[in-house]
């Protein structure tokens, strides 16, 4: 049995160091954690409770929704709308922002989330996750609008993800490093198991969907080719490759043993007028915050993701993140010669 620090205890103790903290934020985080427990339970039971398969609907980005996309979105809303900490929420699965209904008090924070990340993996019983980000609402949250969500990633108050893998984990940052907690199913609590997670600066492992290779831009082609060339190539070393197609699982591997993850810009997206694959507000920004807090880097190719000024709620961006020295190398490859 693990008799360590629970996530609840951890965030209450963190709150004690913040002058003027009202407990609002702690309580909001608790509700987010509860939502993740409920989703974890549904994911774990899978076919037994009829949650696998397609919902036969499309989200705002034209992707077919899985039943679990829709259900986990509902869980997040129900868990977080009632307590009075939020002005509004925004999610991958909702076209518009979700202002807190009038029957509930409104609060000063905004919550964005990808309720089920990697949902193409749900039916094949491979790891999926949830990504979330907490922002302060500029006007205090009483009449939150979409514009209030368009804040650079550097403004995030907290970001985290839940990973529904062989064990369920929550990895969290409030801007003071990154900590990982594992769900003890018997007591229903997340326990601090991975304190102060850091990403090794160097790696010999990369993750990219190589089926898009013919569409990549020259700097990414060059980087991947050099990895593939191995010992005989310019890097003078052999590289390993992984692609899970769940960003949460990918980032978790990188936080655990280093690596680089890329969903870069490509000509196919450009043709469609798309800025990238992954969404800035509820995928790229929270993951970049976590990765930077763990000592890694996160860029579009040419720019630091956390400094981008968002232009719309569902904006997409290219993402290259992970071990610092590799991210810097790729940034260098994007500089004009
Ligand atoms: P989501 O399931 O929330 O739509 O996100 C899936 C994302 C990300 O998690 C993953 O890295 C990537 O899309 C996989 O894309 P491909 O299917 O193109 O490999
Ligand atoms: Mn996602
Ligand atoms: Mn999703």
mmCIF file of C-alpha atoms and ligand atoms in Angstrom:
data_model
loop_
_atom_site.group_PDB
_atom_site.id
_atom_site.type_symbol
_atom_site.label_atom_id
_atom_site.label_comp_id
_atom_site.label_asym_id
_atom_site.label_seq_id
_atom_site.Cartn_x
_atom_site.Cartn_y
_atom_site.Cartn_z
ATOM 1 C CA UNK A 1 0.000 0.000 0.000
ATOM 2 C CA UNK A 2 1.126 3.497 -0.800
ATOM 3 C CA UNK A 3 0.599 5.836 2.119
ATOM 4 C CA UNK A 4 1.970 8.957 0.420
ATOM 5 C CA UNK A 5 0.755 12.486 -0.240
ATOM 6 C CA UNK A 6 -2.643 12.645 -1.920
ATOM 7 C CA UNK A 7 -3.290 15.102 -4.742
ATOM 8 C CA UNK A 8 -5.840 16.891 -2.556
ATOM 9 C CA UNK A 9 -3.285 17.302 0.221
ATOM 10 C CA UNK A 10 -0.652 18.399 -2.294
ATOM 11 C CA UNK A 11 -2.763 21.202 -3.745
ATOM 12 C CA UNK A 12 -3.951 22.407 -0.342
ATOM 13 C CA UNK A 13 -0.338 22.565 0.850
ATOM 14 C CA UNK A 14 0.641 24.460 -2.326
ATOM 15 C CA UNK A 15 -2.201 26.894 -1.724
ATOM 16 C CA UNK A 16 -0.799 27.740 1.724
ATOM 17 C CA UNK A 17 2.217 29.330 0.008
ATOM 18 C CA UNK A 18 0.066 31.629 -2.151
ATOM 19 C CA UNK A 19 -0.702 34.915 -0.389
ATOM 20 C CA UNK A 20 -4.403 35.793 -0.519
ATOM 21 C CA UNK A 21 -5.489 32.434 -1.916
ATOM 22 C CA UNK A 22 -9.190 31.895 -1.250
ATOM 23 C CA UNK A 23 -9.305 28.157 -1.850
ATOM 24 C CA UNK A 24 -11.244 28.702 -5.083
ATOM 25 C CA UNK A 25 -8.457 27.361 -7.249
ATOM 26 C CA UNK A 26 -7.858 24.347 -4.997
ATOM 27 C CA UNK A 27 -11.509 23.527 -5.105
ATOM 28 C CA UNK A 28 -11.640 23.931 -8.908
ATOM 29 C CA UNK A 29 -8.715 21.542 -9.283
ATOM 30 C CA UNK A 30 -10.511 19.052 -7.072
ATOM 31 C CA UNK A 31 -13.522 19.134 -9.389
ATOM 32 C CA UNK A 32 -11.280 18.607 -12.418
ATOM 33 C CA UNK A 33 -9.697 15.637 -10.653
ATOM 34 C CA UNK A 34 -13.131 14.184 -9.892
ATOM 35 C CA UNK A 35 -14.067 14.465 -13.579
ATOM 36 C CA UNK A 36 -10.907 12.568 -14.511
ATOM 37 C CA UNK A 37 -11.774 9.806 -12.024
ATOM 38 C CA UNK A 38 -15.219 9.413 -13.576
ATOM 39 C CA UNK A 39 -13.757 9.265 -17.110
ATOM 40 C CA UNK A 40 -11.099 6.809 -15.920
ATOM 41 C CA UNK A 41 -13.821 4.553 -14.543
ATOM 42 C CA UNK A 42 -15.758 4.617 -17.830
ATOM 43 C CA UNK A 43 -12.643 3.998 -19.912
ATOM 44 C CA UNK A 44 -11.628 1.103 -17.639
ATOM 45 C CA UNK A 45 -15.009 -0.592 -18.015
ATOM 46 C CA UNK A 46 -15.087 -0.030 -21.779
ATOM 47 C CA UNK A 47 -17.302 -2.477 -23.623
ATOM 48 C CA UNK A 48 -18.841 -3.714 -20.337
ATOM 49 C CA UNK A 49 -20.700 -0.423 -19.998
ATOM 50 C CA UNK A 50 -21.276 0.182 -23.725
ATOM 51 C CA UNK A 51 -19.092 3.272 -24.089
ATOM 52 C CA UNK A 52 -16.973 2.201 -27.072
ATOM 53 C CA UNK A 53 -17.630 3.009 -30.717
ATOM 54 C CA UNK A 54 -18.756 6.003 -32.694
ATOM 55 C CA UNK A 55 -21.364 8.549 -31.638
ATOM 56 C CA UNK A 56 -22.094 9.122 -35.358
ATOM 57 C CA UNK A 57 -21.816 12.892 -34.879
ATOM 58 C CA UNK A 58 -19.182 15.417 -35.915
ATOM 59 C CA UNK A 59 -17.453 18.084 -33.838
ATOM 60 C CA UNK A 60 -16.733 21.638 -34.998
ATOM 61 C CA UNK A 61 -13.470 20.489 -36.588
ATOM 62 C CA UNK A 62 -15.300 17.968 -38.788
ATOM 63 C CA UNK A 63 -13.984 14.935 -36.869
ATOM 64 C CA UNK A 64 -16.349 12.045 -36.184
ATOM 65 C CA UNK A 65 -16.977 11.895 -32.454
ATOM 66 C CA UNK A 66 -16.592 8.707 -30.465
ATOM 67 C CA UNK A 67 -19.177 7.960 -27.779
ATOM 68 C CA UNK A 68 -16.440 8.540 -25.210
ATOM 69 C CA UNK A 69 -15.613 11.982 -26.696
ATOM 70 C CA UNK A 70 -19.179 13.072 -26.057
ATOM 71 C CA UNK A 71 -19.508 11.345 -22.677
ATOM 72 C CA UNK A 72 -16.258 12.671 -21.263
ATOM 73 C CA UNK A 73 -17.181 16.163 -22.416
ATOM 74 C CA UNK A 74 -20.454 15.850 -20.468
ATOM 75 C CA UNK A 75 -18.601 14.574 -17.404
ATOM 76 C CA UNK A 76 -16.279 17.590 -17.478
ATOM 77 C CA UNK A 77 -19.190 20.001 -17.755
ATOM 78 C CA UNK A 78 -21.246 18.391 -14.991
ATOM 79 C CA UNK A 79 -18.280 18.214 -12.611
ATOM 80 C CA UNK A 80 -17.142 21.774 -13.146
ATOM 81 C CA UNK A 81 -20.211 23.937 -13.761
ATOM 82 C CA UNK A 82 -21.878 24.006 -10.353
ATOM 83 C CA UNK A 83 -19.277 25.095 -7.788
ATOM 84 C CA UNK A 84 -18.885 28.776 -8.657
ATOM 85 C CA UNK A 85 -15.195 28.870 -9.629
ATOM 86 C CA UNK A 86 -15.620 29.280 -13.380
ATOM 87 C CA UNK A 87 -16.943 31.935 -15.734
ATOM 88 C CA UNK A 88 -16.987 29.640 -18.758
ATOM 89 C CA UNK A 89 -15.485 26.512 -20.285
ATOM 90 C CA UNK A 90 -14.267 25.629 -23.774
ATOM 91 C CA UNK A 91 -13.653 22.183 -25.216
ATOM 92 C CA UNK A 92 -12.616 20.379 -28.357
ATOM 93 C CA UNK A 93 -16.112 18.913 -28.492
ATOM 94 C CA UNK A 94 -18.099 22.178 -28.284
ATOM 95 C CA UNK A 95 -18.334 24.688 -31.157
ATOM 96 C CA UNK A 96 -18.810 27.670 -28.847
ATOM 97 C CA UNK A 97 -17.700 28.514 -25.325
ATOM 98 C CA UNK A 98 -19.900 27.176 -22.521
ATOM 99 C CA UNK A 99 -20.806 30.032 -20.150
ATOM 100 C CA UNK A 100 -21.750 28.778 -16.672
ATOM 101 C CA UNK A 101 -25.574 28.428 -16.619
ATOM 102 C CA UNK A 102 -27.439 31.121 -14.719
ATOM 103 C CA UNK A 103 -28.667 28.821 -11.964
ATOM 104 C CA UNK A 104 -25.070 28.537 -10.711
ATOM 105 C CA UNK A 105 -22.717 31.195 -9.359
ATOM 106 C CA UNK A 106 -19.963 32.297 -11.733
ATOM 107 C CA UNK A 107 -16.297 32.599 -10.768
ATOM 108 C CA UNK A 108 -13.041 34.084 -11.929
ATOM 109 C CA UNK A 109 -11.437 31.186 -13.800
ATOM 110 C CA UNK A 110 -11.772 29.754 -17.308
ATOM 111 C CA UNK A 111 -11.293 26.070 -18.075
ATOM 112 C CA UNK A 112 -10.336 24.614 -21.469
ATOM 113 C CA UNK A 113 -10.064 20.900 -22.136
ATOM 114 C CA UNK A 114 -9.662 18.078 -24.589
ATOM 115 C CA UNK A 115 -11.939 15.623 -22.776
ATOM 116 C CA UNK A 116 -10.592 12.553 -24.560
ATOM 117 C CA UNK A 117 -7.269 12.822 -26.326
ATOM 118 C CA UNK A 118 -6.198 10.056 -28.667
ATOM 119 C CA UNK A 119 -9.777 8.889 -29.023
ATOM 120 C CA UNK A 120 -8.932 6.901 -32.168
ATOM 121 C CA UNK A 121 -7.291 4.519 -29.663
ATOM 122 C CA UNK A 122 -10.310 3.951 -27.452
ATOM 123 C CA UNK A 123 -11.833 1.057 -29.419
ATOM 124 C CA UNK A 124 -8.501 -0.801 -29.588
ATOM 125 C CA UNK A 125 -7.851 -0.504 -25.846
ATOM 126 C CA UNK A 126 -4.752 1.666 -26.151
ATOM 127 C CA UNK A 127 -4.008 4.558 -23.768
ATOM 128 C CA UNK A 128 -6.074 7.732 -24.025
ATOM 129 C CA UNK A 129 -6.116 10.836 -21.863
ATOM 130 C CA UNK A 130 -7.663 14.172 -20.919
ATOM 131 C CA UNK A 131 -5.857 17.515 -21.244
ATOM 132 C CA UNK A 132 -6.864 20.680 -19.357
ATOM 133 C CA UNK A 133 -5.765 24.256 -18.871
ATOM 134 C CA UNK A 134 -6.884 26.892 -16.355
ATOM 135 C CA UNK A 135 -6.806 30.608 -17.131
ATOM 136 C CA UNK A 136 -7.891 33.681 -15.188
ATOM 137 C CA UNK A 137 -10.875 35.434 -16.729
ATOM 138 C CA UNK A 138 -9.873 39.033 -17.527
ATOM 139 C CA UNK A 139 -13.263 40.556 -16.606
ATOM 140 C CA UNK A 140 -13.756 38.473 -13.460
ATOM 141 C CA UNK A 141 -15.841 35.836 -15.217
ATOM 142 C CA UNK A 142 -19.357 37.213 -14.845
ATOM 143 C CA UNK A 143 -19.848 37.734 -18.599
ATOM 144 C CA UNK A 144 -17.035 35.684 -20.120
ATOM 145 C CA UNK A 145 -16.730 35.767 -23.907
ATOM 146 C CA UNK A 146 -14.646 33.838 -26.451
ATOM 147 C CA UNK A 147 -12.169 36.736 -26.499
ATOM 148 C CA UNK A 148 -11.373 36.119 -22.821
ATOM 149 C CA UNK A 149 -10.028 32.683 -23.760
ATOM 150 C CA UNK A 150 -7.604 34.082 -26.337
ATOM 151 C CA UNK A 151 -4.672 34.402 -23.929
ATOM 152 C CA UNK A 152 -1.095 33.385 -24.606
ATOM 153 C CA UNK A 153 -0.044 30.108 -22.984
ATOM 154 C CA UNK A 154 2.304 31.998 -20.674
ATOM 155 C CA UNK A 155 -0.839 33.229 -18.865
ATOM 156 C CA UNK A 156 -1.976 29.755 -17.804
ATOM 157 C CA UNK A 157 -2.526 29.362 -14.066
ATOM 158 C CA UNK A 158 -2.326 25.585 -14.247
ATOM 159 C CA UNK A 159 -2.276 22.805 -16.792
ATOM 160 C CA UNK A 160 -2.421 19.061 -16.579
ATOM 161 C CA UNK A 161 -3.395 15.814 -18.130
ATOM 162 C CA UNK A 162 -4.907 12.547 -17.022
ATOM 163 C CA UNK A 163 -3.507 9.430 -18.643
ATOM 164 C CA UNK A 164 -5.784 6.397 -18.741
ATOM 165 C CA UNK A 165 -3.142 3.742 -19.243
ATOM 166 C CA UNK A 166 -2.176 0.551 -17.376
ATOM 167 C CA UNK A 167 -2.538 2.840 -14.368
ATOM 168 C CA UNK A 168 -4.450 6.126 -14.309
ATOM 169 C CA UNK A 169 -2.261 9.132 -13.633
ATOM 170 C CA UNK A 170 -2.633 12.888 -13.358
ATOM 171 C CA UNK A 171 0.344 15.074 -14.199
ATOM 172 C CA UNK A 172 0.023 18.667 -13.101
ATOM 173 C CA UNK A 173 1.809 21.996 -13.142
ATOM 174 C CA UNK A 174 0.874 25.265 -11.488
ATOM 175 C CA UNK A 175 4.070 26.898 -12.716
ATOM 176 C CA UNK A 176 6.300 25.446 -9.993
ATOM 177 C CA UNK A 177 7.538 22.287 -11.640
ATOM 178 C CA UNK A 178 5.656 19.168 -12.675
ATOM 179 C CA UNK A 179 4.323 16.438 -10.409
ATOM 180 C CA UNK A 180 2.717 13.108 -11.253
ATOM 181 C CA UNK A 181 0.063 11.267 -9.236
ATOM 182 C CA UNK A 182 -1.185 7.700 -9.627
ATOM 183 C CA UNK A 183 -4.784 6.720 -8.929
ATOM 184 C CA UNK A 184 -5.098 4.172 -6.142
ATOM 185 C CA UNK A 185 -8.341 2.530 -7.272
ATOM 186 C CA UNK A 186 -8.960 1.022 -3.840
ATOM 187 C CA UNK A 187 -9.138 4.321 -1.990
ATOM 188 C CA UNK A 188 -10.173 6.516 -4.942
ATOM 189 C CA UNK A 189 -7.300 8.971 -4.415
ATOM 190 C CA UNK A 190 -4.437 10.128 -6.590
ATOM 191 C CA UNK A 191 -1.131 9.673 -4.740
ATOM 192 C CA UNK A 192 2.075 11.581 -5.479
ATOM 193 C CA UNK A 193 4.288 8.973 -7.136
ATOM 194 C CA UNK A 194 6.342 11.084 -9.571
ATOM 195 C CA UNK A 195 7.540 14.232 -7.766
ATOM 196 C CA UNK A 196 9.428 16.918 -9.719
ATOM 197 C CA UNK A 197 9.340 15.291 -13.146
ATOM 198 C CA UNK A 198 12.093 16.430 -15.507
ATOM 199 C CA UNK A 199 12.824 15.744 -19.157
ATOM 200 C CA UNK A 200 16.394 14.724 -20.008
ATOM 201 C CA UNK A 201 17.923 17.352 -22.326
ATOM 202 C CA UNK A 202 19.181 14.724 -24.766
ATOM 203 C CA UNK A 203 17.375 11.841 -26.372
ATOM 204 C CA UNK A 204 17.682 9.206 -29.051
ATOM 205 C CA UNK A 205 13.935 8.652 -29.486
ATOM 206 C CA UNK A 206 11.503 10.511 -31.751
ATOM 207 C CA UNK A 207 7.732 10.344 -32.348
ATOM 208 C CA UNK A 208 6.084 11.444 -35.563
ATOM 209 C CA UNK A 209 3.393 10.071 -37.878
ATOM 210 C CA UNK A 210 5.689 9.071 -40.733
ATOM 211 C CA UNK A 211 2.778 8.404 -43.096
ATOM 212 C CA UNK A 212 2.779 12.185 -43.643
ATOM 213 C CA UNK A 213 6.464 12.258 -44.622
ATOM 214 C CA UNK A 214 5.854 13.337 -48.220
ATOM 215 C CA UNK A 215 3.991 16.434 -46.968
ATOM 216 C CA UNK A 216 6.598 17.632 -44.431
ATOM 217 C CA UNK A 217 8.591 20.815 -44.824
ATOM 218 C CA UNK A 218 12.376 20.580 -45.429
ATOM 219 C CA UNK A 219 13.572 21.226 -41.820
ATOM 220 C CA UNK A 220 11.505 18.331 -40.390
ATOM 221 C CA UNK A 221 12.456 16.050 -43.296
ATOM 222 C CA UNK A 222 16.089 16.832 -42.611
ATOM 223 C CA UNK A 223 15.772 16.167 -38.878
ATOM 224 C CA UNK A 224 13.975 12.844 -39.294
ATOM 225 C CA UNK A 225 16.261 11.723 -42.127
ATOM 226 C CA UNK A 226 19.297 12.383 -39.936
ATOM 227 C CA UNK A 227 17.740 10.274 -37.157
ATOM 228 C CA UNK A 228 17.013 7.466 -39.626
ATOM 229 C CA UNK A 229 20.572 7.592 -40.951
ATOM 230 C CA UNK A 230 21.709 6.414 -37.511
ATOM 231 C CA UNK A 231 25.314 5.703 -36.618
ATOM 232 C CA UNK A 232 26.494 6.148 -40.199
ATOM 233 C CA UNK A 233 24.752 9.537 -40.555
ATOM 234 C CA UNK A 234 25.564 13.065 -39.342
ATOM 235 C CA UNK A 235 24.193 12.334 -35.827
ATOM 236 C CA UNK A 236 26.590 9.435 -35.402
ATOM 237 C CA UNK A 237 24.036 7.479 -33.354
ATOM 238 C CA UNK A 238 21.085 5.143 -33.808
ATOM 239 C CA UNK A 239 17.611 6.494 -33.015
ATOM 240 C CA UNK A 240 14.442 4.725 -31.947
ATOM 241 C CA UNK A 241 10.904 5.639 -33.063
ATOM 242 C CA UNK A 242 7.459 5.533 -31.387
ATOM 243 C CA UNK A 243 3.979 6.698 -32.461
ATOM 244 C CA UNK A 244 1.026 5.992 -30.168
ATOM 245 C CA UNK A 245 -1.356 8.591 -31.684
ATOM 246 C CA UNK A 246 -2.336 9.756 -28.186
ATOM 247 C CA UNK A 247 -0.495 12.967 -27.458
ATOM 248 C CA UNK A 248 -1.025 12.443 -23.728
ATOM 249 C CA UNK A 249 0.719 9.060 -23.796
ATOM 250 C CA UNK A 250 3.452 10.474 -26.007
ATOM 251 C CA UNK A 251 4.123 13.435 -23.691
ATOM 252 C CA UNK A 252 4.053 11.127 -20.691
ATOM 253 C CA UNK A 253 6.739 8.928 -22.216
ATOM 254 C CA UNK A 254 8.833 12.030 -22.893
ATOM 255 C CA UNK A 255 8.400 13.219 -19.282
ATOM 256 C CA UNK A 256 9.489 9.793 -18.119
ATOM 257 C CA UNK A 257 12.506 9.040 -20.313
ATOM 258 C CA UNK A 258 12.950 11.943 -22.720
ATOM 259 C CA UNK A 259 12.209 12.109 -26.424
ATOM 260 C CA UNK A 260 10.801 14.377 -29.049
ATOM 261 C CA UNK A 261 7.212 14.591 -30.328
ATOM 262 C CA UNK A 262 6.332 16.260 -33.592
ATOM 263 C CA UNK A 263 3.071 17.054 -35.316
ATOM 264 C CA UNK A 264 4.612 19.561 -37.707
ATOM 265 C CA UNK A 265 3.148 21.821 -40.370
ATOM 266 C CA UNK A 266 2.734 20.075 -43.710
ATOM 267 C CA UNK A 267 1.644 20.878 -47.264
ATOM 268 C CA UNK A 268 -1.622 18.940 -46.953
ATOM 269 C CA UNK A 269 -2.740 21.106 -44.013
ATOM 270 C CA UNK A 270 -1.504 24.247 -45.737
ATOM 271 C CA UNK A 271 -3.672 23.475 -48.760
ATOM 272 C CA UNK A 272 -6.698 23.222 -46.483
ATOM 273 C CA UNK A 273 -5.778 26.542 -44.833
ATOM 274 C CA UNK A 274 -5.195 24.693 -41.565
ATOM 275 C CA UNK A 275 -2.541 26.010 -39.154
ATOM 276 C CA UNK A 276 -1.514 22.543 -37.940
ATOM 277 C CA UNK A 277 -3.165 19.430 -36.483
ATOM 278 C CA UNK A 278 -3.226 20.044 -32.751
ATOM 279 C CA UNK A 279 -5.352 22.686 -31.090
ATOM 280 C CA UNK A 280 -3.590 25.571 -29.364
ATOM 281 C CA UNK A 281 -5.862 26.282 -26.402
ATOM 282 C CA UNK A 282 -6.521 22.796 -25.065
ATOM 283 C CA UNK A 283 -3.720 20.635 -26.486
ATOM 284 C CA UNK A 284 -0.597 22.610 -27.439
ATOM 285 C CA UNK A 285 -0.634 25.250 -24.672
ATOM 286 C CA UNK A 286 -1.220 22.985 -21.652
ATOM 287 C CA UNK A 287 1.293 20.411 -22.940
ATOM 288 C CA UNK A 288 3.852 23.142 -23.681
ATOM 289 C CA UNK A 289 3.426 24.550 -20.156
ATOM 290 C CA UNK A 290 4.017 21.105 -18.647
ATOM 291 C CA UNK A 291 6.973 20.316 -20.912
ATOM 292 C CA UNK A 292 8.692 23.660 -20.267
ATOM 293 C CA UNK A 293 8.104 23.316 -16.524
ATOM 294 C CA UNK A 294 9.869 19.950 -16.732
ATOM 295 C CA UNK A 295 12.863 21.550 -18.463
ATOM 296 C CA UNK A 296 11.935 20.694 -22.056
ATOM 297 C CA UNK A 297 11.151 22.890 -25.042
ATOM 298 C CA UNK A 298 8.044 23.423 -27.182
ATOM 299 C CA UNK A 299 7.884 25.237 -30.509
ATOM 300 C CA UNK A 300 5.902 25.451 -33.728
ATOM 301 C CA UNK A 301 9.157 25.074 -35.641
ATOM 302 C CA UNK A 302 9.956 28.763 -35.657
ATOM 303 C CA UNK A 303 8.288 30.115 -32.494
ATOM 304 C CA UNK A 304 7.809 29.278 -28.824
ATOM 305 C CA UNK A 305 4.240 27.964 -28.550
ATOM 306 C CA UNK A 306 3.533 29.558 -25.160
ATOM 307 C CA UNK A 307 4.101 33.028 -26.624
ATOM 308 C CA UNK A 308 1.621 32.696 -29.496
ATOM 309 C CA UNK A 309 -1.312 35.103 -29.381
ATOM 310 C CA UNK A 310 -4.375 32.896 -29.996
ATOM 311 C CA UNK A 311 -6.756 34.142 -32.678
ATOM 312 C CA UNK A 312 -9.651 31.745 -32.318
ATOM 313 C CA UNK A 313 -11.000 29.130 -29.923
ATOM 314 C CA UNK A 314 -10.204 26.063 -32.021
ATOM 315 C CA UNK A 315 -7.027 27.392 -33.660
ATOM 316 C CA UNK A 316 -4.541 24.698 -34.685
ATOM 317 C CA UNK A 317 -0.763 24.944 -34.535
ATOM 318 C CA UNK A 318 2.240 22.802 -35.463
ATOM 319 C CA UNK A 319 3.818 21.221 -32.363
ATOM 320 C CA UNK A 320 7.402 20.111 -31.771
ATOM 321 C CA UNK A 321 8.149 19.397 -28.114
ATOM 322 C CA UNK A 322 10.356 17.435 -25.781
ATOM 323 C CA UNK A 323 14.032 17.141 -24.903
ATOM 324 C CA UNK A 324 15.560 20.596 -24.957
ATOM 325 C CA UNK A 325 18.616 20.015 -27.113
ATOM 326 C CA UNK A 326 16.624 18.282 -29.852
ATOM 327 C CA UNK A 327 13.973 21.040 -29.874
ATOM 328 C CA UNK A 328 16.754 23.600 -30.190
ATOM 329 C CA UNK A 329 18.326 21.661 -33.030
ATOM 330 C CA UNK A 330 15.007 21.623 -34.922
ATOM 331 C CA UNK A 331 14.509 25.329 -34.238
ATOM 332 C CA UNK A 332 17.952 25.855 -35.765
ATOM 333 C CA UNK A 333 16.981 23.848 -38.853
ATOM 334 C CA UNK A 334 14.058 26.269 -39.336
ATOM 335 C CA UNK A 335 16.294 29.369 -39.322
ATOM 336 C CA UNK A 336 17.041 30.801 -42.752
ATOM 337 C CA UNK A 337 20.614 29.862 -43.770
HETATM 338 P P1 LIG B 1 -7.954 13.842 -30.421
HETATM 339 O O1 LIG B 1 -8.207 12.391 -30.206
HETATM 340 O O2 LIG B 1 -8.248 14.672 -29.212
HETATM 341 O O3 LIG B 1 -8.617 14.390 -31.668
HETATM 342 O O4 LIG B 1 -6.377 14.077 -30.603
HETATM 343 C C1 LIG B 1 -5.608 13.207 -31.374
HETATM 344 C C2 LIG B 1 -4.320 13.900 -31.692
HETATM 345 C C3 LIG B 1 -3.169 13.567 -30.793
HETATM 346 O O5 LIG B 1 -3.448 13.050 -29.555
HETATM 347 C C4 LIG B 1 -2.331 12.598 -31.582
HETATM 348 O O6 LIG B 1 -0.992 12.812 -31.326
HETATM 349 C C5 LIG B 1 -2.684 12.903 -32.997
HETATM 350 O O7 LIG B 1 -3.922 13.528 -32.989
HETATM 351 C C6 LIG B 1 -2.736 11.659 -33.834
HETATM 352 O O8 LIG B 1 -2.898 12.013 -35.139
HETATM 353 P P2 LIG B 1 -2.775 10.965 -36.357
HETATM 354 O O9 LIG B 1 -4.008 10.119 -36.286
HETATM 355 O O10 LIG B 1 -2.743 11.856 -37.556
HETATM 356 O O11 LIG B 1 -1.518 10.192 -36.173
HETATM 357 MN MN1 LIG B 2 -6.495 15.591 -28.611
HETATM 358 MN MN1 LIG B 3 -10.076 14.788 -28.090
#
